[in-house]
Amino acid sequence: MKAFFASLSRGTKITLITCGCFIMLTMFILIFLMLCPIQQTDAVSNEALFVTETTTTTGSTTEVTTASTVSTEAYQN
């Protein structure tokens, strides 16, 4: 193994080391995310960001009411 690595050019050694570090870092991140998964908390809810739209038809006129809700619970102390 040492003879193989010693026979490589300087640029090839740098490339192999860089790719190896990238693969190790990727494996570390994936293992970390598998052991400590990201979970949604109650403080931040995606349901508060939905936009609801109600359409009401009365005779020949149509009213469209749009309600937008943004929750700031996570930012209040």
Short mmCIF file of N, CA, C and O in Angstrom, two decimals:
data_model
loop_
_atom_site.label_atom_id
_atom_site.label_comp_id
_atom_site.label_asym_id
_atom_site.label_seq_id
_atom_site.Cartn_x
_atom_site.Cartn_y
_atom_site.Cartn_z
N MET A 1 0.83 -1.19 0.00
CA MET A 1 0.00 0.00 0.00
C MET A 1 0.87 1.26 0.00
O MET A 1 0.57 2.20 -0.70
N LYS A 2 1.95 1.27 0.81
CA LYS A 2 2.84 2.43 0.84
C LYS A 2 3.54 2.61 -0.50
O LYS A 2 3.74 3.74 -0.95
N ALA A 3 3.90 1.51 -1.15
CA ALA A 3 4.57 1.60 -2.45
C ALA A 3 3.63 2.18 -3.50
O ALA A 3 4.03 2.98 -4.34
N PHE A 4 2.37 1.78 -3.43
CA PHE A 4 1.38 2.31 -4.38
C PHE A 4 1.19 3.80 -4.16
O PHE A 4 1.20 4.59 -5.11
N PHE A 5 1.05 4.22 -2.91
CA PHE A 5 0.83 5.63 -2.62
C PHE A 5 2.07 6.46 -2.94
O PHE A 5 1.98 7.60 -3.39
N ALA A 6 3.26 5.89 -2.73
CA ALA A 6 4.51 6.61 -3.01
C ALA A 6 4.75 6.79 -4.51
O ALA A 6 5.38 7.75 -4.94
N SER A 7 4.19 5.88 -5.31
CA SER A 7 4.42 5.98 -6.75
C SER A 7 3.48 6.98 -7.44
O SER A 7 3.67 7.29 -8.61
N LEU A 8 2.53 7.52 -6.72
CA LEU A 8 1.59 8.49 -7.31
C LEU A 8 2.21 9.87 -7.37
O LEU A 8 3.09 10.22 -6.57
N SER A 9 1.74 10.67 -8.31
CA SER A 9 2.23 12.05 -8.41
C SER A 9 1.63 12.89 -7.28
O SER A 9 0.67 12.49 -6.62
N ARG A 10 2.20 14.07 -7.08
CA ARG A 10 1.76 14.95 -5.99
C ARG A 10 0.29 15.35 -6.17
O ARG A 10 -0.48 15.35 -5.22
N GLY A 11 -0.09 15.69 -7.39
CA GLY A 11 -1.47 16.09 -7.66
C GLY A 11 -2.46 14.96 -7.41
O GLY A 11 -3.56 15.18 -6.90
N THR A 12 -2.08 13.74 -7.75
CA THR A 12 -2.95 12.59 -7.54
C THR A 12 -3.11 12.30 -6.04
O THR A 12 -4.20 11.97 -5.58
N LYS A 13 -2.02 12.47 -5.29
CA LYS A 13 -2.10 12.28 -3.83
C LYS A 13 -3.06 13.29 -3.21
O LYS A 13 -3.88 12.94 -2.36
N ILE A 14 -2.94 14.55 -3.62
CA ILE A 14 -3.83 15.59 -3.10
C ILE A 14 -5.28 15.29 -3.44
O ILE A 14 -6.18 15.43 -2.61
N THR A 15 -5.51 14.82 -4.67
CA THR A 15 -6.87 14.48 -5.09
C THR A 15 -7.44 13.33 -4.27
O THR A 15 -8.59 13.38 -3.82
N LEU A 16 -6.66 12.29 -4.05
CA LEU A 16 -7.11 11.14 -3.27
C LEU A 16 -7.40 11.53 -1.81
O LEU A 16 -8.41 11.11 -1.24
N ILE A 17 -6.53 12.34 -1.24
CA ILE A 17 -6.74 12.78 0.14
C ILE A 17 -7.98 13.65 0.25
O ILE A 17 -8.79 13.51 1.16
N THR A 18 -8.16 14.56 -0.70
CA THR A 18 -9.34 15.44 -0.70
C THR A 18 -10.63 14.64 -0.85
O THR A 18 -11.60 14.87 -0.12
N CYS A 19 -10.67 13.70 -1.78
CA CYS A 19 -11.86 12.87 -1.97
C CYS A 19 -12.13 12.00 -0.75
O CYS A 19 -13.28 11.83 -0.35
N GLY A 20 -11.07 11.47 -0.15
CA GLY A 20 -11.24 10.67 1.07
C GLY A 20 -11.81 11.49 2.21
O GLY A 20 -12.70 11.02 2.94
N CYS A 21 -11.32 12.72 2.37
CA CYS A 21 -11.86 13.60 3.42
C CYS A 21 -13.32 13.93 3.15
O CYS A 21 -14.14 13.98 4.08
N PHE A 22 -13.67 14.18 1.90
CA PHE A 22 -15.05 14.48 1.54
C PHE A 22 -15.97 13.30 1.85
O PHE A 22 -17.05 13.46 2.42
N ILE A 23 -15.52 12.10 1.52
CA ILE A 23 -16.33 10.90 1.79
C ILE A 23 -16.47 10.68 3.29
O ILE A 23 -17.57 10.37 3.78
N MET A 24 -15.40 10.88 4.05
CA MET A 24 -15.48 10.71 5.51
C MET A 24 -16.41 11.75 6.14
O MET A 24 -17.20 11.43 7.03
N LEU A 25 -16.33 12.99 5.68
CA LEU A 25 -17.21 14.04 6.21
C LEU A 25 -18.67 13.74 5.88
O LEU A 25 -19.55 13.90 6.73
N THR A 26 -18.93 13.28 4.67
CA THR A 26 -20.29 12.92 4.28
C THR A 26 -20.81 11.77 5.12
O THR A 26 -21.96 11.80 5.59
N MET A 27 -19.99 10.78 5.36
CA MET A 27 -20.40 9.65 6.20
C MET A 27 -20.68 10.11 7.63
O MET A 27 -21.66 9.68 8.25
N PHE A 28 -19.84 10.99 8.16
CA PHE A 28 -20.05 11.51 9.52
C PHE A 28 -21.37 12.26 9.62
O PHE A 28 -22.14 12.07 10.57
N ILE A 29 -21.67 13.11 8.63
CA ILE A 29 -22.93 13.86 8.65
C ILE A 29 -24.13 12.93 8.54
O ILE A 29 -25.12 13.09 9.26
N LEU A 30 -24.07 11.94 7.65
CA LEU A 30 -25.18 11.00 7.51
C LEU A 30 -25.40 10.18 8.77
O LEU A 30 -26.54 9.97 9.20
N ILE A 31 -24.33 9.71 9.39
CA ILE A 31 -24.46 8.95 10.63
C ILE A 31 -25.04 9.83 11.74
O ILE A 31 -25.92 9.41 12.50
N PHE A 32 -24.57 11.07 11.82
CA PHE A 32 -25.10 12.00 12.82
C PHE A 32 -26.60 12.23 12.62
O PHE A 32 -27.37 12.23 13.58
N LEU A 33 -27.02 12.44 11.38
CA LEU A 33 -28.44 12.68 11.11
C LEU A 33 -29.28 11.44 11.34
O LEU A 33 -30.47 11.54 11.66
N MET A 34 -28.71 10.25 11.18
CA MET A 34 -29.46 9.03 11.48
C MET A 34 -29.61 8.85 12.99
O MET A 34 -30.66 8.41 13.47
N LEU A 35 -28.58 9.18 13.76
CA LEU A 35 -28.63 9.02 15.21
C LEU A 35 -29.42 10.13 15.90
O LEU A 35 -30.06 9.90 16.93
N CYS A 36 -29.38 11.33 15.34
CA CYS A 36 -30.08 12.49 15.92
C CYS A 36 -30.94 13.14 14.84
O CYS A 36 -30.57 14.18 14.28
N PRO A 37 -32.08 12.55 14.50
CA PRO A 37 -32.88 13.09 13.41
C PRO A 37 -33.49 14.45 13.76
O PRO A 37 -33.73 14.75 14.93
N ILE A 38 -33.72 15.24 12.76
CA ILE A 38 -34.35 16.54 12.93
C ILE A 38 -35.83 16.31 13.11
O ILE A 38 -36.48 15.67 12.28
N GLN A 39 -36.39 16.83 14.20
CA GLN A 39 -37.80 16.64 14.48
C GLN A 39 -38.50 17.98 14.57
O GLN A 39 -37.94 18.97 15.03
N GLN A 40 -39.76 18.00 14.16
CA GLN A 40 -40.55 19.22 14.21
C GLN A 40 -41.01 19.43 15.65
O GLN A 40 -41.48 18.51 16.31
N THR A 41 -40.86 20.65 16.14
CA THR A 41 -41.29 20.97 17.49
C THR A 41 -42.65 21.66 17.45
O THR A 41 -43.10 22.12 16.40
N ASP A 42 -43.28 21.76 18.60
CA ASP A 42 -44.59 22.42 18.67
C ASP A 42 -44.47 23.93 18.55
O ASP A 42 -45.42 24.60 18.17
N ALA A 43 -43.33 24.50 18.90
CA ALA A 43 -43.17 25.94 18.86
C ALA A 43 -43.22 26.49 17.44
O ALA A 43 -43.73 27.57 17.19
N VAL A 44 -42.72 25.73 16.49
CA VAL A 44 -42.73 26.15 15.10
C VAL A 44 -43.63 25.18 14.35
O VAL A 44 -43.33 24.00 14.22
N SER A 45 -44.73 25.69 13.85
CA SER A 45 -45.70 24.83 13.19
C SER A 45 -45.93 25.32 11.77
O SER A 45 -46.12 26.52 11.54
N ASN A 46 -45.92 24.41 10.83
CA ASN A 46 -46.19 24.77 9.44
C ASN A 46 -47.65 25.10 9.22
O ASN A 46 -48.00 25.75 8.25
N GLU A 47 -48.54 24.63 10.10
CA GLU A 47 -49.96 24.88 9.91
C GLU A 47 -50.30 26.36 10.04
O GLU A 47 -51.27 26.82 9.46
N ALA A 48 -49.50 27.11 10.78
CA ALA A 48 -49.77 28.53 10.96
C ALA A 48 -49.44 29.33 9.70
O ALA A 48 -49.82 30.49 9.60
N LEU A 49 -48.77 28.74 8.75
CA LEU A 49 -48.37 29.47 7.54
C LEU A 49 -49.33 29.25 6.38
O LEU A 49 -49.12 29.80 5.31
N PHE A 50 -50.36 28.43 6.56
CA PHE A 50 -51.30 28.16 5.48
C PHE A 50 -52.16 29.39 5.19
O PHE A 50 -52.53 30.12 6.09
N VAL A 51 -52.49 29.57 3.94
CA VAL A 51 -53.37 30.64 3.51
C VAL A 51 -54.71 30.01 3.17
O VAL A 51 -54.79 29.08 2.38
N THR A 52 -55.76 30.51 3.81
CA THR A 52 -57.10 29.98 3.54
C THR A 52 -57.87 30.97 2.70
O THR A 52 -57.77 32.18 2.88
N GLU A 53 -58.65 30.46 1.80
CA GLU A 53 -59.43 31.31 0.91
C GLU A 53 -60.86 30.81 0.89
O GLU A 53 -61.12 29.62 0.71
N THR A 54 -61.80 31.73 1.09
CA THR A 54 -63.21 31.39 1.11
C THR A 54 -63.91 32.15 0.01
O THR A 54 -63.73 33.36 -0.13
N THR A 55 -64.68 31.44 -0.79
CA THR A 55 -65.44 32.08 -1.87
C THR A 55 -66.93 31.98 -1.55
O THR A 55 -67.44 30.90 -1.28
N THR A 56 -67.58 33.13 -1.55
CA THR A 56 -69.01 33.19 -1.26
C THR A 56 -69.73 33.77 -2.46
O THR A 56 -69.35 34.82 -2.97
N THR A 57 -70.75 33.08 -2.91
CA THR A 57 -71.53 33.56 -4.06
C THR A 57 -72.91 33.97 -3.57
O THR A 57 -73.64 33.19 -3.00
N THR A 58 -73.24 35.25 -3.79
CA THR A 58 -74.54 35.78 -3.41
C THR A 58 -75.17 36.41 -4.64
O THR A 58 -74.71 37.45 -5.11
N GLY A 59 -76.17 35.78 -5.16
CA GLY A 59 -76.82 36.31 -6.37
C GLY A 59 -75.85 36.36 -7.51
O GLY A 59 -75.33 35.33 -7.94
N SER A 60 -75.59 37.55 -8.02
CA SER A 60 -74.69 37.69 -9.16
C SER A 60 -73.31 38.19 -8.77
O SER A 60 -72.46 38.40 -9.63
N THR A 61 -73.07 38.42 -7.47
CA THR A 61 -71.76 38.90 -7.05
C THR A 61 -71.01 37.79 -6.32
O THR A 61 -71.60 36.95 -5.65
N THR A 62 -69.73 37.80 -6.47
CA THR A 62 -68.88 36.79 -5.82
C THR A 62 -67.87 37.52 -4.94
O THR A 62 -67.17 38.42 -5.40
N GLU A 63 -67.81 37.12 -3.69
CA GLU A 63 -66.85 37.71 -2.76
C GLU A 63 -65.76 36.69 -2.47
O GLU A 63 -66.06 35.52 -2.23
N VAL A 64 -64.54 37.13 -2.49
CA VAL A 64 -63.41 36.27 -2.17
C VAL A 64 -62.72 36.87 -0.95
O VAL A 64 -62.28 38.00 -0.97
N THR A 65 -62.66 36.08 0.11
CA THR A 65 -62.00 36.51 1.34
C THR A 65 -60.77 35.66 1.54
O THR A 65 -60.86 34.44 1.57
N THR A 66 -59.64 36.30 1.66
CA THR A 66 -58.38 35.59 1.87
C THR A 66 -57.85 35.95 3.24
O THR A 66 -57.70 37.13 3.57
N ALA A 67 -57.56 34.93 4.02
CA ALA A 67 -57.00 35.14 5.36
C ALA A 67 -55.62 34.52 5.39
O ALA A 67 -55.44 33.37 5.06
N SER A 68 -54.66 35.32 5.80
CA SER A 68 -53.30 34.83 5.91
C SER A 68 -52.88 34.91 7.36
O SER A 68 -53.04 35.94 8.01
N THR A 69 -52.35 33.83 7.87
CA THR A 69 -51.96 33.76 9.27
C THR A 69 -50.47 33.44 9.35
O THR A 69 -50.02 32.48 8.75
N VAL A 70 -49.76 34.21 10.11
CA VAL A 70 -48.35 33.94 10.36
C VAL A 70 -48.16 33.90 11.87
O VAL A 70 -48.49 34.84 12.58
N SER A 71 -47.65 32.81 12.34
CA SER A 71 -47.46 32.63 13.78
C SER A 71 -46.12 33.19 14.20
O SER A 71 -45.11 32.99 13.56
N THR A 72 -46.13 33.93 15.32
CA THR A 72 -44.89 34.46 15.88
C THR A 72 -44.65 33.90 17.26
O THR A 72 -43.91 34.47 18.05
N GLU A 73 -45.24 32.76 17.57
CA GLU A 73 -45.09 32.17 18.90
C GLU A 73 -43.63 31.83 19.20
O GLU A 73 -43.18 31.95 20.33
N ALA A 74 -42.88 31.39 18.21
CA ALA A 74 -41.51 30.98 18.43
C ALA A 74 -40.61 32.17 18.76
O ALA A 74 -39.55 32.00 19.35
N TYR A 75 -41.04 33.39 18.40
CA TYR A 75 -40.21 34.56 18.60
C TYR A 75 -40.58 35.34 19.85
O TYR A 75 -39.89 36.26 20.22
N GLN A 76 -41.68 34.99 20.49
CA GLN A 76 -42.09 35.70 21.70
C GLN A 76 -41.40 35.09 22.91
O GLN A 76 -41.26 33.90 23.03
N ASN A 77 -40.97 35.96 23.81
CA ASN A 77 -40.31 35.49 25.04
C ASN A 77 -41.24 35.64 26.22
O ASN A 77 -41.97 36.47 26.40
#
